[in-house]
PDB file of C-alpha atoms in Angstrom:
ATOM      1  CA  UNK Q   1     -34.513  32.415  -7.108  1.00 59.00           C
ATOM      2  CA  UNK Q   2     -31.870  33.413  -4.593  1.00 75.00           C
ATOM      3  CA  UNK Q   3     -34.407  34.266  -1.900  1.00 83.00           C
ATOM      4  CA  UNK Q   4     -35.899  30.838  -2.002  1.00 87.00           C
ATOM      5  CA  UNK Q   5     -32.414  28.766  -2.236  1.00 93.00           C
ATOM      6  CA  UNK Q   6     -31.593  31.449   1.161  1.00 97.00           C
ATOM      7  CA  UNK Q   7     -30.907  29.890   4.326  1.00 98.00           C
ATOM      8  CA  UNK Q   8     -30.968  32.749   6.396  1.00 97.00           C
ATOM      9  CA  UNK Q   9     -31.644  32.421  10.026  1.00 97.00           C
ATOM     10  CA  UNK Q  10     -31.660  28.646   9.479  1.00 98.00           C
ATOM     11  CA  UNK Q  11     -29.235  26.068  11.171  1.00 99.00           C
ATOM     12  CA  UNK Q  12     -28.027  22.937   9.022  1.00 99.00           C
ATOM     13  CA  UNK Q  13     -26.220  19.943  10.867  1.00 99.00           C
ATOM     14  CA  UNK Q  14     -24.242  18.402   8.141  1.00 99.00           C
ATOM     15  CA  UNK Q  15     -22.622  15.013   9.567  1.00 99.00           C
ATOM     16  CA  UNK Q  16     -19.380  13.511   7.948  1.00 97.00           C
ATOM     17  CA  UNK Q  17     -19.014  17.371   6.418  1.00 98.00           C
ATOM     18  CA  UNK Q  18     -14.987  17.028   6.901  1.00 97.00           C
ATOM     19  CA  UNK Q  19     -14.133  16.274   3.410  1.00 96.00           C
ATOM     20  CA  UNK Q  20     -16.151  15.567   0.491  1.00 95.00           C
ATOM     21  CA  UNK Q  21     -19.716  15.828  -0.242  1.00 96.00           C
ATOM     22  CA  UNK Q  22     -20.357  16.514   3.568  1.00 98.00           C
ATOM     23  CA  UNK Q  23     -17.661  19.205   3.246  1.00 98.00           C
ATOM     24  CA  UNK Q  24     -19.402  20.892   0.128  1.00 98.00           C
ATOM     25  CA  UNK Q  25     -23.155  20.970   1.409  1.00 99.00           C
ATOM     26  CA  UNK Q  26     -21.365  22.478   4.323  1.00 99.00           C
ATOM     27  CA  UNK Q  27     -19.863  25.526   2.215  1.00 99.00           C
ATOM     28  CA  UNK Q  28     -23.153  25.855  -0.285  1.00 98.00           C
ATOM     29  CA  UNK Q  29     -25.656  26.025   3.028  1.00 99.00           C
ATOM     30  CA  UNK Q  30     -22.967  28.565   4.852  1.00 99.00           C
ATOM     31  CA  UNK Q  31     -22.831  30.594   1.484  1.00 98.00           C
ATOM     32  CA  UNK Q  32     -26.526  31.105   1.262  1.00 98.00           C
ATOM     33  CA  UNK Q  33     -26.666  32.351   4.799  1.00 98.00           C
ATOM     34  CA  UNK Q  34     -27.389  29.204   6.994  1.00 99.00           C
ATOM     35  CA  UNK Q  35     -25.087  28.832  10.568  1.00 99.00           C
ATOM     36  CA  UNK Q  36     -23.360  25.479   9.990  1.00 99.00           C
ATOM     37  CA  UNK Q  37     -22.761  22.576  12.278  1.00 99.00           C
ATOM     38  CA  UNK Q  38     -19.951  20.694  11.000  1.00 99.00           C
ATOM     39  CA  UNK Q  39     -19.832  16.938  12.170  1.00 99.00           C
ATOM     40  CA  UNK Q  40     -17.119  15.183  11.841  1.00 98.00           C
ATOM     41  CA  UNK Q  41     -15.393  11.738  13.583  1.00 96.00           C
ATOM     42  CA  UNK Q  42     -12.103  13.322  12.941  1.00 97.00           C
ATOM     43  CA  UNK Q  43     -11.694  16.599  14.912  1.00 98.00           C
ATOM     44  CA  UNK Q  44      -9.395  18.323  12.517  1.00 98.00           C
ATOM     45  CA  UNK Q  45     -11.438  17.449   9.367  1.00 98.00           C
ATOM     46  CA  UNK Q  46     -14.228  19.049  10.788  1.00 98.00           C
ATOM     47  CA  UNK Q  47     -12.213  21.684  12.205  1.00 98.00           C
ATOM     48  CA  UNK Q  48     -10.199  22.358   8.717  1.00 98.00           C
ATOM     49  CA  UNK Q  49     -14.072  22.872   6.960  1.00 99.00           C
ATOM     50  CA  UNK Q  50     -15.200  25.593  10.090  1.00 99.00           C
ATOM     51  CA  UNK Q  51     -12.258  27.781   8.971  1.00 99.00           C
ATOM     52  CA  UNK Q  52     -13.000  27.474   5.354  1.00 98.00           C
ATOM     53  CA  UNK Q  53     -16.914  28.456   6.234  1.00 99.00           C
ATOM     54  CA  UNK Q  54     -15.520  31.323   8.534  1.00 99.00           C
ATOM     55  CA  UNK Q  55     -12.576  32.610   6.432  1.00 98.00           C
ATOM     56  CA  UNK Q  56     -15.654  33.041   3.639  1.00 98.00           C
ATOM     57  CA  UNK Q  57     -17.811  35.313   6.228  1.00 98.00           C
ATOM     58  CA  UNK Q  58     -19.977  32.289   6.725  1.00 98.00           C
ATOM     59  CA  UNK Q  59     -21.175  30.902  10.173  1.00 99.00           C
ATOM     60  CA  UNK Q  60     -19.787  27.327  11.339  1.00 99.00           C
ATOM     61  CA  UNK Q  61     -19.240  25.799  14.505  1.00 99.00           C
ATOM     62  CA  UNK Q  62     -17.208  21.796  14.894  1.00 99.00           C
ATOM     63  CA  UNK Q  63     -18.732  18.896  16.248  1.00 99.00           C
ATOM     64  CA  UNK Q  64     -16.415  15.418  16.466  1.00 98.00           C
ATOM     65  CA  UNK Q  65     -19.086  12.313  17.164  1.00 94.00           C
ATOM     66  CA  UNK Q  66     -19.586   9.305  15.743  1.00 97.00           C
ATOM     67  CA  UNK Q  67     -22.951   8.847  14.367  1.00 98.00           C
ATOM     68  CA  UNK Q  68     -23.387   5.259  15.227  1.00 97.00           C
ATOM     69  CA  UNK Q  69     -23.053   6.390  19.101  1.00 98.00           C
ATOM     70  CA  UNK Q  70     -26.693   7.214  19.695  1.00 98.00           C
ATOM     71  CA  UNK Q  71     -25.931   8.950  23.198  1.00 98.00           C
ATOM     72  CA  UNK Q  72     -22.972  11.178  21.467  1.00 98.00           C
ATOM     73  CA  UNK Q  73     -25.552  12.199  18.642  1.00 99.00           C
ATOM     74  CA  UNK Q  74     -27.810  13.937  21.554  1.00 98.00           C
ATOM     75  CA  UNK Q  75     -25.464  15.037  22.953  1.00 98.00           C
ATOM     76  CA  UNK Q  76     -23.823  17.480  19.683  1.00 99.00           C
ATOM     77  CA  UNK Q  77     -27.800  17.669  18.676  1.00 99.00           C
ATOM     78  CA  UNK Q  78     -28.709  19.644  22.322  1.00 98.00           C
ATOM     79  CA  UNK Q  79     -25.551  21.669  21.876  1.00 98.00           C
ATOM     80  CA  UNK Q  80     -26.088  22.575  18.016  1.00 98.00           C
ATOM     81  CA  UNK Q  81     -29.491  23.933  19.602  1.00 97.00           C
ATOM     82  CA  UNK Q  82     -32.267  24.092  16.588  1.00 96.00           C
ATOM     83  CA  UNK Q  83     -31.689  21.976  13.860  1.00 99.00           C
ATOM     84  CA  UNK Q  84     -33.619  23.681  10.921  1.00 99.00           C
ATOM     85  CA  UNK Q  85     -31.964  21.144   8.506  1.00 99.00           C
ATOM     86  CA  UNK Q  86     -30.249  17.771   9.255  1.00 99.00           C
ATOM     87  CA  UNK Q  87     -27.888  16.420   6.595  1.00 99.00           C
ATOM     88  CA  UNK Q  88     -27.005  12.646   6.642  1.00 99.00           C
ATOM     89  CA  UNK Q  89     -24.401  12.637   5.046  1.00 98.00           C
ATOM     90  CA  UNK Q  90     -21.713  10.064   7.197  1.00 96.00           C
ATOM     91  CA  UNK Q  91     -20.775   7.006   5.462  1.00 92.00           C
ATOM     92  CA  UNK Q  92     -18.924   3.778   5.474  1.00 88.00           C
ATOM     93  CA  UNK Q  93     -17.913   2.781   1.946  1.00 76.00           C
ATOM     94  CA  UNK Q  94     -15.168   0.132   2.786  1.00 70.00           C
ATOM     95  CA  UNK Q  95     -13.564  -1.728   0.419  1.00 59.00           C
ATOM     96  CA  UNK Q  96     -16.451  -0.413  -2.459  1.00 53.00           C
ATOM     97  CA  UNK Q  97     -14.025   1.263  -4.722  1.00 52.00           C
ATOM     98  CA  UNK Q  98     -10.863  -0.758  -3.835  1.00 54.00           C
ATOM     99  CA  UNK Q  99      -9.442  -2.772  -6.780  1.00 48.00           C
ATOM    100  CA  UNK Q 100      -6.805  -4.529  -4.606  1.00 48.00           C
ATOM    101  CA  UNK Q 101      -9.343  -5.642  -1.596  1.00 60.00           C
ATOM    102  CA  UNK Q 102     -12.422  -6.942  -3.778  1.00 68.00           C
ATOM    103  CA  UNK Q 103     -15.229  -7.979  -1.956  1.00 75.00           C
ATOM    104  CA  UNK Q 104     -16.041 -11.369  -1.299  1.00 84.00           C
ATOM    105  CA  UNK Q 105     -19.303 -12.590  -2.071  1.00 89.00           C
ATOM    106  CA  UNK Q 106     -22.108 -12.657   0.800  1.00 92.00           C
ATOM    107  CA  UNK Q 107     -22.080 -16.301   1.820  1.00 94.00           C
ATOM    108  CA  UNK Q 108     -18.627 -16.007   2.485  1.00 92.00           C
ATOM    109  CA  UNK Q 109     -18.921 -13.201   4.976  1.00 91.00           C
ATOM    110  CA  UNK Q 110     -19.308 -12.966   8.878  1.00 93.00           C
ATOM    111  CA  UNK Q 111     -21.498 -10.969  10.736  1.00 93.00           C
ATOM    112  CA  UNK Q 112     -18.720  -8.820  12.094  1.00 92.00           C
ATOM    113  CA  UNK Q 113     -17.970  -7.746   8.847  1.00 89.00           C
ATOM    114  CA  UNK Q 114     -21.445  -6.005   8.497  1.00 92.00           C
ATOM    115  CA  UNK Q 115     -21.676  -4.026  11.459  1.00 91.00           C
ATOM    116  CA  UNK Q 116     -19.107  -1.114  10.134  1.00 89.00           C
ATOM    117  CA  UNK Q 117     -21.933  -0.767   7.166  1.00 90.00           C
ATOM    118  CA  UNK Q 118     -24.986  -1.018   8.935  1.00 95.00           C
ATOM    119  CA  UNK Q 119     -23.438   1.255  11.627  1.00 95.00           C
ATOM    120  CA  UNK Q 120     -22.683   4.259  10.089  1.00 96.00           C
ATOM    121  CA  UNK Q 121     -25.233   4.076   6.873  1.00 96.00           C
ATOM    122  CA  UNK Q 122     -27.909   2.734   8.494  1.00 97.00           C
ATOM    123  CA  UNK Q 123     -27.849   3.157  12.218  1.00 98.00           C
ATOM    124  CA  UNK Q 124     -26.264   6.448  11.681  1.00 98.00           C
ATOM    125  CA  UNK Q 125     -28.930   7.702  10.141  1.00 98.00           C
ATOM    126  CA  UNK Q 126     -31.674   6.674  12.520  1.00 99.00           C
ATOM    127  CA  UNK Q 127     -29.842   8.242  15.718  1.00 99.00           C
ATOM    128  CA  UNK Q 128     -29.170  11.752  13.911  1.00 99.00           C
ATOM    129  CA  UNK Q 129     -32.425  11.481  12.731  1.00 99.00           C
ATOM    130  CA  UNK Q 130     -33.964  10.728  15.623  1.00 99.00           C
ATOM    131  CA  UNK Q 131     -32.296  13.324  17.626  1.00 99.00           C
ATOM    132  CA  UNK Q 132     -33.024  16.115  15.472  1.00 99.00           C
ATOM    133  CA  UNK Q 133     -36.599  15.112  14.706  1.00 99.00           C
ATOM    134  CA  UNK Q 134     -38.281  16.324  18.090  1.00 99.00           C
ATOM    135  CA  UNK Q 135     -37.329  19.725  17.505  1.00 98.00           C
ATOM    136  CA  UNK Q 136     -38.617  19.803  14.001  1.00 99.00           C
ATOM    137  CA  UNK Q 137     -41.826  18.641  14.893  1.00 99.00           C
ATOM    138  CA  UNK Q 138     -42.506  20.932  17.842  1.00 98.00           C
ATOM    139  CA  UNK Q 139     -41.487  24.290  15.654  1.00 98.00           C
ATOM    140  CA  UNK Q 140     -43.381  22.396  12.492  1.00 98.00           C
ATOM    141  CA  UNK Q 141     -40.603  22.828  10.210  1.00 98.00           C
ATOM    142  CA  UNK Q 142     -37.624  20.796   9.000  1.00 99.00           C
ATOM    143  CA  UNK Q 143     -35.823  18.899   6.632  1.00 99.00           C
ATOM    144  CA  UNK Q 144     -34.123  15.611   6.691  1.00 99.00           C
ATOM    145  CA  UNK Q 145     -31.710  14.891   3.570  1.00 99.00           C
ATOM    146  CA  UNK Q 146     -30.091  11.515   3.962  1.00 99.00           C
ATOM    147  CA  UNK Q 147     -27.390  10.877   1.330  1.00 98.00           C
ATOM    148  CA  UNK Q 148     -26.937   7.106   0.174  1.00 96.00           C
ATOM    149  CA  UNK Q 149     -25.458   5.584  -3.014  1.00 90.00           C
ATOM    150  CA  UNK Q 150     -26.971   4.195  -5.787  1.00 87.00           C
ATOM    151  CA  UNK Q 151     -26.271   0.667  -4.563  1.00 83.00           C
ATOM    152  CA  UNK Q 152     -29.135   0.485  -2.421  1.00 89.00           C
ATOM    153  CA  UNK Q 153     -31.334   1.528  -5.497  1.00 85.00           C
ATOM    154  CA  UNK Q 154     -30.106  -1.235  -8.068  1.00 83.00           C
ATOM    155  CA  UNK Q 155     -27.797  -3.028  -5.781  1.00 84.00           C
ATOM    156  CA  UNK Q 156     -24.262  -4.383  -6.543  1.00 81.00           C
ATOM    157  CA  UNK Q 157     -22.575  -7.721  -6.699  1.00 80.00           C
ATOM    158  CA  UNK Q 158     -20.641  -8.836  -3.825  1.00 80.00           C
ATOM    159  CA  UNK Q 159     -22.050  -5.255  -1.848  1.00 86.00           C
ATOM    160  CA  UNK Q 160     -25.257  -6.915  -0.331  1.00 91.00           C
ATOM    161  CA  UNK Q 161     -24.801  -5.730   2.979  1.00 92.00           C
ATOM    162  CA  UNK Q 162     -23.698  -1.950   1.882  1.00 91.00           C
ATOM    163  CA  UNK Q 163     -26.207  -2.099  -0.879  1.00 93.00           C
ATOM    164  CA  UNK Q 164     -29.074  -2.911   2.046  1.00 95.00           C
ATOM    165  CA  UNK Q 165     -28.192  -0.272   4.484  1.00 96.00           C
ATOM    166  CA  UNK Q 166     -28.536   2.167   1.795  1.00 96.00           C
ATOM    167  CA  UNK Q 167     -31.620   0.607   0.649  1.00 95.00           C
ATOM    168  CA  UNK Q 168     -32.709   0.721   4.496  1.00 97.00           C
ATOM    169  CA  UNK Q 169     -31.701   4.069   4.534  1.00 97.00           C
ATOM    170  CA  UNK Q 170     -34.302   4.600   1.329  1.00 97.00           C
ATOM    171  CA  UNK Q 171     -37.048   3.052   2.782  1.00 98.00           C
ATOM    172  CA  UNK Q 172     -36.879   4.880   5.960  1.00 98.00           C
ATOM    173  CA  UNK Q 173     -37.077   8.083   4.426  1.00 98.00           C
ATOM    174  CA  UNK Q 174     -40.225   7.432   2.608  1.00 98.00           C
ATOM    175  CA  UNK Q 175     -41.725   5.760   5.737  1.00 99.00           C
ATOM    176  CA  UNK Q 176     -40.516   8.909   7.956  1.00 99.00           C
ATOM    177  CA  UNK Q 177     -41.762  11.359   5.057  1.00 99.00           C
ATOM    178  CA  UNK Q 178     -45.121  10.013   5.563  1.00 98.00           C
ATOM    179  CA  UNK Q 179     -45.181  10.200   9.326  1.00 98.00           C
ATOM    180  CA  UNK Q 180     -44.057  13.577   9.333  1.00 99.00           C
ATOM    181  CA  UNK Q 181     -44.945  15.357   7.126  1.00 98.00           C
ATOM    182  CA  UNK Q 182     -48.232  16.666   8.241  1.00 98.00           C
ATOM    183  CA  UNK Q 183     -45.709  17.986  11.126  1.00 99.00           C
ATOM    184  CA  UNK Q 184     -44.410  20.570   8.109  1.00 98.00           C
ATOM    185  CA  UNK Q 185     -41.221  18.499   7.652  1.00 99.00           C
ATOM    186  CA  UNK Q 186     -39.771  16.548   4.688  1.00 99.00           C
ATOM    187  CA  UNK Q 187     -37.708  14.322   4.052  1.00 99.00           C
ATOM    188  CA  UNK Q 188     -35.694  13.191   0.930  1.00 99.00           C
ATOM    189  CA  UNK Q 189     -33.148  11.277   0.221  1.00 98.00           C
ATOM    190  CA  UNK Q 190     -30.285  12.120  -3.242  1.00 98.00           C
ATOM    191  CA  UNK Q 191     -28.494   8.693  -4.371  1.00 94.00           C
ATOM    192  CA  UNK Q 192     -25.144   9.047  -5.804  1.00 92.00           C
ATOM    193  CA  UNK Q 193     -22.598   7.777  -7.964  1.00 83.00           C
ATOM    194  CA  UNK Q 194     -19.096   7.423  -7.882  1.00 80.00           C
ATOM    195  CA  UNK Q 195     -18.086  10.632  -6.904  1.00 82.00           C
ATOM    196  CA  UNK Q 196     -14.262  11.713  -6.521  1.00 75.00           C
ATOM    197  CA  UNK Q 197     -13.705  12.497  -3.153  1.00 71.00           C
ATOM    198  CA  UNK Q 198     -10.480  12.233  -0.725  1.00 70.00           C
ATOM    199  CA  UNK Q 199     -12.329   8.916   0.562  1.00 62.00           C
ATOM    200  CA  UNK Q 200     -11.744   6.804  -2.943  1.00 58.00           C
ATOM    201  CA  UNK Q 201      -9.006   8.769  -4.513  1.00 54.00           C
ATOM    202  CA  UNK Q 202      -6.452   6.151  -3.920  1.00 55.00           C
ATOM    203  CA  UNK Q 203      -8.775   3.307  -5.707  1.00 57.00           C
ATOM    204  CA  UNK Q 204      -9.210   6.343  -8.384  1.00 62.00           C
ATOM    205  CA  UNK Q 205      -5.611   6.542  -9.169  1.00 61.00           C
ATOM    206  CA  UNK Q 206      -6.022   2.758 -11.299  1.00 64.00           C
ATOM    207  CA  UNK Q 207      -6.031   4.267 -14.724  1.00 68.00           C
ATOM    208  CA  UNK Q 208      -7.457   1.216 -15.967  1.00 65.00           C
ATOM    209  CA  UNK Q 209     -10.064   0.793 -12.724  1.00 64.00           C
ATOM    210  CA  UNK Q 210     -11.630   4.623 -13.416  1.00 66.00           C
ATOM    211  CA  UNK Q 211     -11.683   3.828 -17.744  1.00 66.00           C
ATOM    212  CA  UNK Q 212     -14.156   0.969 -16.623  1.00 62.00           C
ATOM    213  CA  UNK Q 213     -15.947   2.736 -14.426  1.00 66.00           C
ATOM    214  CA  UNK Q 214     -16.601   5.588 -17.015  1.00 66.00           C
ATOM    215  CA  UNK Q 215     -18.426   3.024 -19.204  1.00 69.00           C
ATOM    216  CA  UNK Q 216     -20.931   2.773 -16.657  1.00 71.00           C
ATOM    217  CA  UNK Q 217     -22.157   6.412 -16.902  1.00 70.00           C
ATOM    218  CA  UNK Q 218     -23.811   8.132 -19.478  1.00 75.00           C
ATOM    219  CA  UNK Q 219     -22.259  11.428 -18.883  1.00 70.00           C
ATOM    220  CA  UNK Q 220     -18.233  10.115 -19.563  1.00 73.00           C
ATOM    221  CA  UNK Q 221     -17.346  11.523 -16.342  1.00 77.00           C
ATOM    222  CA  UNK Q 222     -17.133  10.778 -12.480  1.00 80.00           C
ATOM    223  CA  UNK Q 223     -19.312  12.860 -10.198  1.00 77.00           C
ATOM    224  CA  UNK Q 224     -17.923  16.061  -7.758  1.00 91.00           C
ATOM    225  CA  UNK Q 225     -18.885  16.857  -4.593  1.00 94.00           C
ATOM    226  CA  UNK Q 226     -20.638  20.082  -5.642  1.00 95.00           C
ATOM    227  CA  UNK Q 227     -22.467  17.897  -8.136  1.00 93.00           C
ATOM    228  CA  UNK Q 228     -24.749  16.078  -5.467  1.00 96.00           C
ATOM    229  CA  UNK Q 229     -24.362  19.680  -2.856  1.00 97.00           C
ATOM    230  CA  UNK Q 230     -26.117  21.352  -5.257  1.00 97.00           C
ATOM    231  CA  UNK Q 231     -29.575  19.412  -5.191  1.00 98.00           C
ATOM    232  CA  UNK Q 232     -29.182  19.344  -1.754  1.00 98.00           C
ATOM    233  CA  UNK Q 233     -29.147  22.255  -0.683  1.00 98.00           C
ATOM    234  CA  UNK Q 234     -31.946  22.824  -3.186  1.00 98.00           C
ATOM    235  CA  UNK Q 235     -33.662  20.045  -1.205  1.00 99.00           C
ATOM    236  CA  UNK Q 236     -32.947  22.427   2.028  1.00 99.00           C
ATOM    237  CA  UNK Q 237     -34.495  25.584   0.935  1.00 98.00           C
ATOM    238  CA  UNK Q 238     -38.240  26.706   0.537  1.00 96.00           C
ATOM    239  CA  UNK Q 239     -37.971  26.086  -3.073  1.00 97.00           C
ATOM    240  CA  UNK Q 240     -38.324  22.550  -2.537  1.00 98.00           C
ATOM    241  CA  UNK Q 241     -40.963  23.029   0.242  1.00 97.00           C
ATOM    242  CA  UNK Q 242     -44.108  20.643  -1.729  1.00 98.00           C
ATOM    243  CA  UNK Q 243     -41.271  17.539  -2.288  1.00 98.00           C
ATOM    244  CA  UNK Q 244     -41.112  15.056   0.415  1.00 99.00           C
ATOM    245  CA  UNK Q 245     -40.757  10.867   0.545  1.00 98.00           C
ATOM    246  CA  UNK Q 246     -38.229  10.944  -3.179  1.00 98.00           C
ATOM    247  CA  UNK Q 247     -34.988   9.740  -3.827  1.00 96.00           C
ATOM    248  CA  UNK Q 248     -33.357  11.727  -6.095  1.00 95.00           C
ATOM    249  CA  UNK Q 249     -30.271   9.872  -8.329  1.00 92.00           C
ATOM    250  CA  UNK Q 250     -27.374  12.073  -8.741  1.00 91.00           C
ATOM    251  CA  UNK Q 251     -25.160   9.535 -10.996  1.00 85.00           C
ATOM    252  CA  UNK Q 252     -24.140  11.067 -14.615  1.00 78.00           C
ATOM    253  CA  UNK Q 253     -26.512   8.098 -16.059  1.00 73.00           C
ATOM    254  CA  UNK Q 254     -25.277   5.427 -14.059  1.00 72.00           C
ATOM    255  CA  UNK Q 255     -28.264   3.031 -14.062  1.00 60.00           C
ATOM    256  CA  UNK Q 256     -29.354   3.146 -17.518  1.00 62.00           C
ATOM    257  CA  UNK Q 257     -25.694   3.766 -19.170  1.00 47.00           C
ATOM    258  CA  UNK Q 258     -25.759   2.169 -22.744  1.00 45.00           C
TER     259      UNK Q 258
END
């Protein structure tokens, strides 16, 4: 089993890797031999996750870009080289987990509110992708793993625009699965849960916020990063080479909790 979760010789762009989920598929893919491209928008996020890779005897390089800048993203994908393995992983939650900025409801929203959303979890994924895709097809081998939450799978009140990027997101990777996968290259998508990271810890300090949210899941607990890292970077190796076009929920239970 370890030679087919092995990443040897491969390269895996990881995007929003400087904390996180991002952070952890960065450490599992350097640990099981793959050279690392760490993309961050904050320079010493990404920078703080390189020496973590390296001070393991893994293989990392830092790239600062922002993913809805579809120039930028060509830019870090021609100097990253090969991309064996592109990880979408950048988000834009907002206010999603904040008790004391609640959403309003979508009638009562302007369109400059959406555009940090559909930027980063929509957009974002479409340049990256895009970007890394030629390369892929010419050598006839890839992956594409494009992280999203479960929003865009059963959607959430007063979230309709961040529910529908993820959903976007969704429905481009089936389409793209189908395009290119006679190319050798798939593409999947994993759909999470709340999952503690440094990006909703302040929301997850409400005692009373986080006992409501644990009714939600079947499994009585919040997700981890290495929780969703895991699948993906089962997703990444050969093991997973006959699974394209799926999105896979990572969510303790979340949409069927009782």
């Amino acid at each position: 089993m370890d030679e087919l979760l092995s990443l040897a010789g491969r390269t895996v762009l990881v995007t929003g890797a400087g904390q996180g989920v991002g952070r952890q598929v960065a450490l599992y893919c350097a640990g099981h031999g793959a050279a690392v491209a760490v993309n961050d928008f904050h320079t010493d996020r990404a920078e703080g996750v390189v020496a973590e890779v390296r001070s393991a005897g893994g293989t990392a390089s830092a790239y600062t870009c922002d993913v809805t800048d579809f120039e930028a993203v060509e830019a870090m994908v021609a100097s990253v080289g090969e991309v064996d393995v592109l990880v979408n992983n950048a988000g834009n939650a907002g206010p999603v987990l904040d008790p004391m900025r609640p959403a309003p409801p979508f009638w009562e929203t302007q369109p400059k509110e959406w555009e940090p959303w559909l930027g980063t979890n929509f957009y974002g994924v479409l340049n990256c992708s895009r970007a890394a895709l030629p390369g892929m097809v010419e050598r006839r081998r890839g992956r594409v793993i494009t992280v999203i939450s479960d929003a865009g799978r059963v959607g959430e009140p007063n979230l309709a625009v961040y529910s529908g990027a993820k959903a976007g997101a969704a429905g481009f990777t089936r389409a793209l699965a189908k395009a290119a996968g006679r190319f050798g290259v798939t593409v999947n998508c994993v759909a999470l849960g709340s999952v503690r990271t440094p990006g909703v810890s302040s929301a997850l300090e409400d005692a009373e916020l986080v006992k409501g949210m644990l009714r939600s899941y079947v499994i009585r607990r919040l997700g981890e990063p290495s929780d969703a890292a895991a699948l993906i970077l089962f997703l990444a190796s050969d093991a997973a080479g006959w699974i394209t076009g799926q999105t896979y929920p990572v969510n303790g239970g979340y949409s069927f909790a009782v």
